[in-house]
Tab-separated table of C-alpha atoms in Angstrom:
chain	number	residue	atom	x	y	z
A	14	UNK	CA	-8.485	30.495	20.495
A	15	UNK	CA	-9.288	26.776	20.971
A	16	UNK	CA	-5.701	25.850	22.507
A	17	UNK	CA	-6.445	28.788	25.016
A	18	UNK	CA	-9.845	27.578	25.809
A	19	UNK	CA	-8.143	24.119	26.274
A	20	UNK	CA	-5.764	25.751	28.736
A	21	UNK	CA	-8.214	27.629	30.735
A	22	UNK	CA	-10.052	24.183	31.135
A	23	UNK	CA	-6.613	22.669	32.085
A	24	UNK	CA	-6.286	25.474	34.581
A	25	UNK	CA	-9.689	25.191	36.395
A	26	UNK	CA	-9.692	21.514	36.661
A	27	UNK	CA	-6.085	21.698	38.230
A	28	UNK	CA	-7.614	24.545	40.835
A	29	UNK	CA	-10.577	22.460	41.258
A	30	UNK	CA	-8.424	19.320	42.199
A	31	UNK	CA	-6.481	21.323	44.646
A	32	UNK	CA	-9.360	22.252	46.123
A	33	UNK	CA	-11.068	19.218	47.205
A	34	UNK	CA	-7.929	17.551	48.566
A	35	UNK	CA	-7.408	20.397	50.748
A	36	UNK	CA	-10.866	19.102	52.295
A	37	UNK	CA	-10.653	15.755	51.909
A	38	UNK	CA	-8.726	12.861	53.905
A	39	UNK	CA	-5.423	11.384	52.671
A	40	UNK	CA	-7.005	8.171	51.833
A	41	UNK	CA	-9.242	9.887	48.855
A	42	UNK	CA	-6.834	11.747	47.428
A	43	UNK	CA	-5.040	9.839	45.173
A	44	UNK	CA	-8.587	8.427	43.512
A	45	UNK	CA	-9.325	12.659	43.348
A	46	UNK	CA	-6.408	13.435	41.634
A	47	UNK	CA	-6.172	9.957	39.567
A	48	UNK	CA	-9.608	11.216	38.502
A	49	UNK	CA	-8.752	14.800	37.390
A	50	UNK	CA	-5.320	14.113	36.070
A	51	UNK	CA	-6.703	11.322	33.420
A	52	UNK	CA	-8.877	13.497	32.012
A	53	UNK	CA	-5.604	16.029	30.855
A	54	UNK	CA	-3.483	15.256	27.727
A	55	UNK	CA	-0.133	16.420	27.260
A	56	UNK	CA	-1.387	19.185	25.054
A	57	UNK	CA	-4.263	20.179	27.178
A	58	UNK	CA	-7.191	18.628	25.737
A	59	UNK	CA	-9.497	16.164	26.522
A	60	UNK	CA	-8.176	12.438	27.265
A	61	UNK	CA	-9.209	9.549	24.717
A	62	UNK	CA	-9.819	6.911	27.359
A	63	UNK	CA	-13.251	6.913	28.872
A	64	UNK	CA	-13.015	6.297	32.776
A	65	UNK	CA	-16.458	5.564	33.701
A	66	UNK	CA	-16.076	5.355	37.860
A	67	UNK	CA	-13.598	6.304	39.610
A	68	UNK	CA	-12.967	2.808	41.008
A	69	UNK	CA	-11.994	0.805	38.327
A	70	UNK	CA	-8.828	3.106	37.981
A	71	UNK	CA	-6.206	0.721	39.019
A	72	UNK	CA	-3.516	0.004	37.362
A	73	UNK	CA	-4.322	-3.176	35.261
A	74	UNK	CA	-7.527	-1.262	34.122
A	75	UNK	CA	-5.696	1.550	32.276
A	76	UNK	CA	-2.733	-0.583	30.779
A	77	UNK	CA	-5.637	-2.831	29.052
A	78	UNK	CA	-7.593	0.052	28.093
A	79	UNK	CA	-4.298	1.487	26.723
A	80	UNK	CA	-3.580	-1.651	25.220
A	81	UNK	CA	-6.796	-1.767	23.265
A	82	UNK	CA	-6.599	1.757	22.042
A	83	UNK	CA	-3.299	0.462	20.456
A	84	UNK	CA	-4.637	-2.233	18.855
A	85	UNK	CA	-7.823	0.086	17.250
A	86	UNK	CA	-4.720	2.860	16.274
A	87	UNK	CA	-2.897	0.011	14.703
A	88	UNK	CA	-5.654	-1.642	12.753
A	89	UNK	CA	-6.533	1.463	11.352
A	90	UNK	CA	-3.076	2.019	10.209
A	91	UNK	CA	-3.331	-2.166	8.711
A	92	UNK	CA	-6.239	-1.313	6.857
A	93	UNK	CA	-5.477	1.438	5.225
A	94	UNK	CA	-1.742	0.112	4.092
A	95	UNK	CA	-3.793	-2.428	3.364
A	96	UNK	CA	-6.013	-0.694	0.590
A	97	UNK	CA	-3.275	1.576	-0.508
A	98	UNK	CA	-1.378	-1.337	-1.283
A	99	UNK	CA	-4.348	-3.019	-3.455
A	100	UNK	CA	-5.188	-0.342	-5.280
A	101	UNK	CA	-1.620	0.351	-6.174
A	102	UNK	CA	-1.171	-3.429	-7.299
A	103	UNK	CA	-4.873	-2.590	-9.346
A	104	UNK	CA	-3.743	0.265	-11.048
A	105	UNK	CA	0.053	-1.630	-12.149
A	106	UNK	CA	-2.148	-4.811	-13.572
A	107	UNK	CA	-4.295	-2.477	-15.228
A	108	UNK	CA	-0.624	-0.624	-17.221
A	109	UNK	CA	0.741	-3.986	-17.770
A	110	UNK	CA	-2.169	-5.397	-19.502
A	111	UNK	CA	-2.410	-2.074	-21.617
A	112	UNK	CA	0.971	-2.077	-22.113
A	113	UNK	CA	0.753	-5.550	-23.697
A	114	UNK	CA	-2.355	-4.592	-25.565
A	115	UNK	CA	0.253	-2.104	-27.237
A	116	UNK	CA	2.890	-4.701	-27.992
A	117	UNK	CA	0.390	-7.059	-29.175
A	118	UNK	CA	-0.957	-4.629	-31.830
A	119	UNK	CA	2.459	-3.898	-32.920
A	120	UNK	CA	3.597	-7.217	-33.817
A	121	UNK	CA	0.340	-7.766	-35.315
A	122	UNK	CA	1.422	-4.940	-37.318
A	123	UNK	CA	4.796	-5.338	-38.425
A	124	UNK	CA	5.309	-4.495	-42.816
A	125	UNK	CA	2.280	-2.764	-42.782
A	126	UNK	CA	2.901	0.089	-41.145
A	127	UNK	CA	4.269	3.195	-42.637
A	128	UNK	CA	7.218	4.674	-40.943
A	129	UNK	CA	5.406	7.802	-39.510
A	130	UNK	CA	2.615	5.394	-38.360
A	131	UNK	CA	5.600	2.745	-36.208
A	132	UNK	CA	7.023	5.950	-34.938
A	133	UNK	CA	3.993	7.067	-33.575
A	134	UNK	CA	2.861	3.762	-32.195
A	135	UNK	CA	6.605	3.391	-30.648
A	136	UNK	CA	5.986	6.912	-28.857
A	137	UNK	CA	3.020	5.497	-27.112
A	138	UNK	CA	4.446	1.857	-26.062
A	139	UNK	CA	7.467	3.813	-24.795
A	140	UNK	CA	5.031	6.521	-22.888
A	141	UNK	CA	3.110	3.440	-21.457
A	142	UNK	CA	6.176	1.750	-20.379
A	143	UNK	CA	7.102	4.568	-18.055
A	144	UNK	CA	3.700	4.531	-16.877
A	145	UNK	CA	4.273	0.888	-15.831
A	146	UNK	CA	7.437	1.572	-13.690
A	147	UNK	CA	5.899	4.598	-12.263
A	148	UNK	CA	3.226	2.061	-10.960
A	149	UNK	CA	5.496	-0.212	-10.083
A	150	UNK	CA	7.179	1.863	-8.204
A	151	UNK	CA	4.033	2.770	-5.945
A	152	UNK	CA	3.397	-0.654	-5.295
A	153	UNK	CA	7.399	-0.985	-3.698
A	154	UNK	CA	6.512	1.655	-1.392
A	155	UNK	CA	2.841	0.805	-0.722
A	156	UNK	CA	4.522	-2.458	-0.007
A	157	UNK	CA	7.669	-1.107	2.308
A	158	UNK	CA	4.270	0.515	4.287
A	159	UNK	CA	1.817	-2.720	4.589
A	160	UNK	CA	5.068	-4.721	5.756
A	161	UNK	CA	5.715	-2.337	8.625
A	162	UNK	CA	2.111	-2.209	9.478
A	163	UNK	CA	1.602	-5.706	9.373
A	164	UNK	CA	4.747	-5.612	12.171
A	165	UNK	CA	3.109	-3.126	14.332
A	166	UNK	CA	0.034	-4.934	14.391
A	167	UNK	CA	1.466	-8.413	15.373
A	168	UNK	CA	3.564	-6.340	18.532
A	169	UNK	CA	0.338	-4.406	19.571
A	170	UNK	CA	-1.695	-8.307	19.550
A	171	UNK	CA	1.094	-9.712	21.164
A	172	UNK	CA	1.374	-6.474	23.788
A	173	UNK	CA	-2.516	-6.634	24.455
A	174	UNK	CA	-2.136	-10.531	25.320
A	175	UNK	CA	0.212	-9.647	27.916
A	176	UNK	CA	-0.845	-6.862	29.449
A	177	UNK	CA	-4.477	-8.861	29.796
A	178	UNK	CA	-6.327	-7.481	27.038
A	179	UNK	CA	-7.212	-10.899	25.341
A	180	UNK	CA	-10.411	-9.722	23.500
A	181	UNK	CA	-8.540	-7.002	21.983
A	182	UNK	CA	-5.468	-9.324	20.744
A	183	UNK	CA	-7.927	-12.022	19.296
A	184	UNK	CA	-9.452	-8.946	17.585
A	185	UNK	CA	-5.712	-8.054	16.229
A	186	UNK	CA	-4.708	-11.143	14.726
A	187	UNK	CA	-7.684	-11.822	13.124
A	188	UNK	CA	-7.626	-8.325	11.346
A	189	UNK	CA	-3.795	-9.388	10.566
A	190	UNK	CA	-5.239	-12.451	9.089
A	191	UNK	CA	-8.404	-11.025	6.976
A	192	UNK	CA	-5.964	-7.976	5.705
A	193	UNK	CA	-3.484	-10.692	4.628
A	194	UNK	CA	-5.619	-12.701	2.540
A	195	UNK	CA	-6.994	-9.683	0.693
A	196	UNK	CA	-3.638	-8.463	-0.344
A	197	UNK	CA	-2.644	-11.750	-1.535
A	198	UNK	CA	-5.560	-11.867	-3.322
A	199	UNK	CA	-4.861	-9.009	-5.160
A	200	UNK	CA	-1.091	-9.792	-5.801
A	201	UNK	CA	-2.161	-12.699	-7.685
A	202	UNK	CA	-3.441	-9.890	-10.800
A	203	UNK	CA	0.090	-8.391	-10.732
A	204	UNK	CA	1.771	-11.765	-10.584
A	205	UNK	CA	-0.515	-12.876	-13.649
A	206	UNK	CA	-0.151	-9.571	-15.790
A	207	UNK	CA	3.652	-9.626	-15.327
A	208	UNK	CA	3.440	-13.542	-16.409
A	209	UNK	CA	1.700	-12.364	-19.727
A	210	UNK	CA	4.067	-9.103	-19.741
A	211	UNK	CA	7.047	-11.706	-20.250
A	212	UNK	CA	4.852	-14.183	-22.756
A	213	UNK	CA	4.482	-11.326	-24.911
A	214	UNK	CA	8.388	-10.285	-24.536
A	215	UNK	CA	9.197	-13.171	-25.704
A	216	UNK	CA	6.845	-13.527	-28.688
A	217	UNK	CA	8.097	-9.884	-29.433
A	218	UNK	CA	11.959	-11.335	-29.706
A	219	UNK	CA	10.524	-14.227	-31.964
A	220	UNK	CA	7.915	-11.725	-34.264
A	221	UNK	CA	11.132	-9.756	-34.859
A	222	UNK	CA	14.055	-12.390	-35.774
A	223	UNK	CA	11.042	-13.675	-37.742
A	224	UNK	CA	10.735	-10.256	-39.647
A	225	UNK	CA	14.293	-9.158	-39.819
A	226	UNK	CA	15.023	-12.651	-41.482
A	227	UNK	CA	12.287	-11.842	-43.802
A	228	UNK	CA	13.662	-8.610	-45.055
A	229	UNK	CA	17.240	-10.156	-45.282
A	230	UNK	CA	15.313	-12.665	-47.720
A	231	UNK	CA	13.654	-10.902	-49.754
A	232	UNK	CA	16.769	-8.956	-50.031
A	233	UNK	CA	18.662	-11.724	-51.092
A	234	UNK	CA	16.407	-12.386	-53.528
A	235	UNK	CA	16.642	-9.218	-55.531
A	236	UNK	CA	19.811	-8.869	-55.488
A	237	UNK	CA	20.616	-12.299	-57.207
A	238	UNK	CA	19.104	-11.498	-60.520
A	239	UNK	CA	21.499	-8.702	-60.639
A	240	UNK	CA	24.341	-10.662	-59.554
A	241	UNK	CA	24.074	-13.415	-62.412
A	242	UNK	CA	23.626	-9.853	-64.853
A	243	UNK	CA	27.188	-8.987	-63.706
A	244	UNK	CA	28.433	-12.532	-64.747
A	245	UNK	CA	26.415	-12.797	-68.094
């Protein structure tokens, strides 16, 4: 019912055009029609730009105003890439440091757990590592989004410059520039969790070789009494 009330609109504003330049001199017609025409959309609703009088209608006046809609489309898009991308990079600091959390406890661990008890704790490192990539994974394609926004954004500033829409580029870049800093701020948690994710893959390779050498020790150890048995 609305796209038919849309039309019918359409319909009477195209009669109503038709109308007054059957009464009116060549000279106004084009300003009539300019008038009545702007205010259509392709699907028959209402336009977005706001023409105020039907003077300032010229040609540079709607590219700018176009222009600057562009610009307000495309920092909408920035800003929202833009927090999709920080909270992904949030939520993958937040795994890595519980993932090393898990690690950490299991080293701390190692000979005095029972074998159910290592099994069980193994289940839930191995559950959280998936949970890592899974995150990691969001942030590629958060990531793959902000870059192309980040693109669209600098074309729209650079489009609005030339087409005479200064105020609206300024407006641009500077959004570029704010969004940028915010999402580099937050990188710097995933860059510092996966800096402590490899510190504690390493102590894990150490905490290990240490153990396993320990077992082959002690090992060692009671098997020699029996050894010198067989001799005696």
């Amino acid at each position: 019912m609305a796209a038919l009330r849309k039309v019918a609109i359409c319909l009477r504003l195209l009669r109503s055009s038709a109308r007054i330049l059957s009464s009116r001199k060549p000279a106004k017609w084009s300003r009539t029609l300019y008038t009545s025409l702007a205010s259509l959309t392709v699907g028959g609703g209402l336009c977005a730009i706001p023409f105020k009088q039907v003077d300032n209608l010229s040609h540079d006046s709607l590219v700018k105003r176009a222009a600057s809609l562009v610009t307000d489309s495309s920092s909408t898009f920035l800003s929202q890439a833009a927090l999709a991308l920080m909270d992904a990079i949030t939520e993958y600091s937040k795994a890595v440091h519980t993932l090393i959390a898990l690690q950490r406890r299991y080293l701390d661990s190692l000979g005095k757990l029972t074998p159910s008890e290592e099994d069980t704790i193994w289940q839930v490192i191995i559950g959280q590592r998936a949970e890592v990539n899974d995150r990691q994974g969001e942030c590629r394609r958060f990531e793959a989004t902000w870059v192309s926004a980040v693109k669209l954004c600098e074309t729209a500033a650079e489009v609005a410059y030339t087409s005479g829409a200064e105020h609206a580029s300024i407006t641009m870049r500077t959004n570029i520039e704010v969004a940028q800093t915010q999402v580099q701020e937050a990188k710097k948690l995933s860059a510092d969790a996966d800096k402590k994710l490899a510190e504690t893959k390493v102590m894990e390779v150490e905490r290990m070789t240490q153990y396993a050498a320990s077992l082959q020790n002690n090992t060692d150890e009671e098997e020699v009494p029996e050894a010198y048995l067989r001799e005696d």
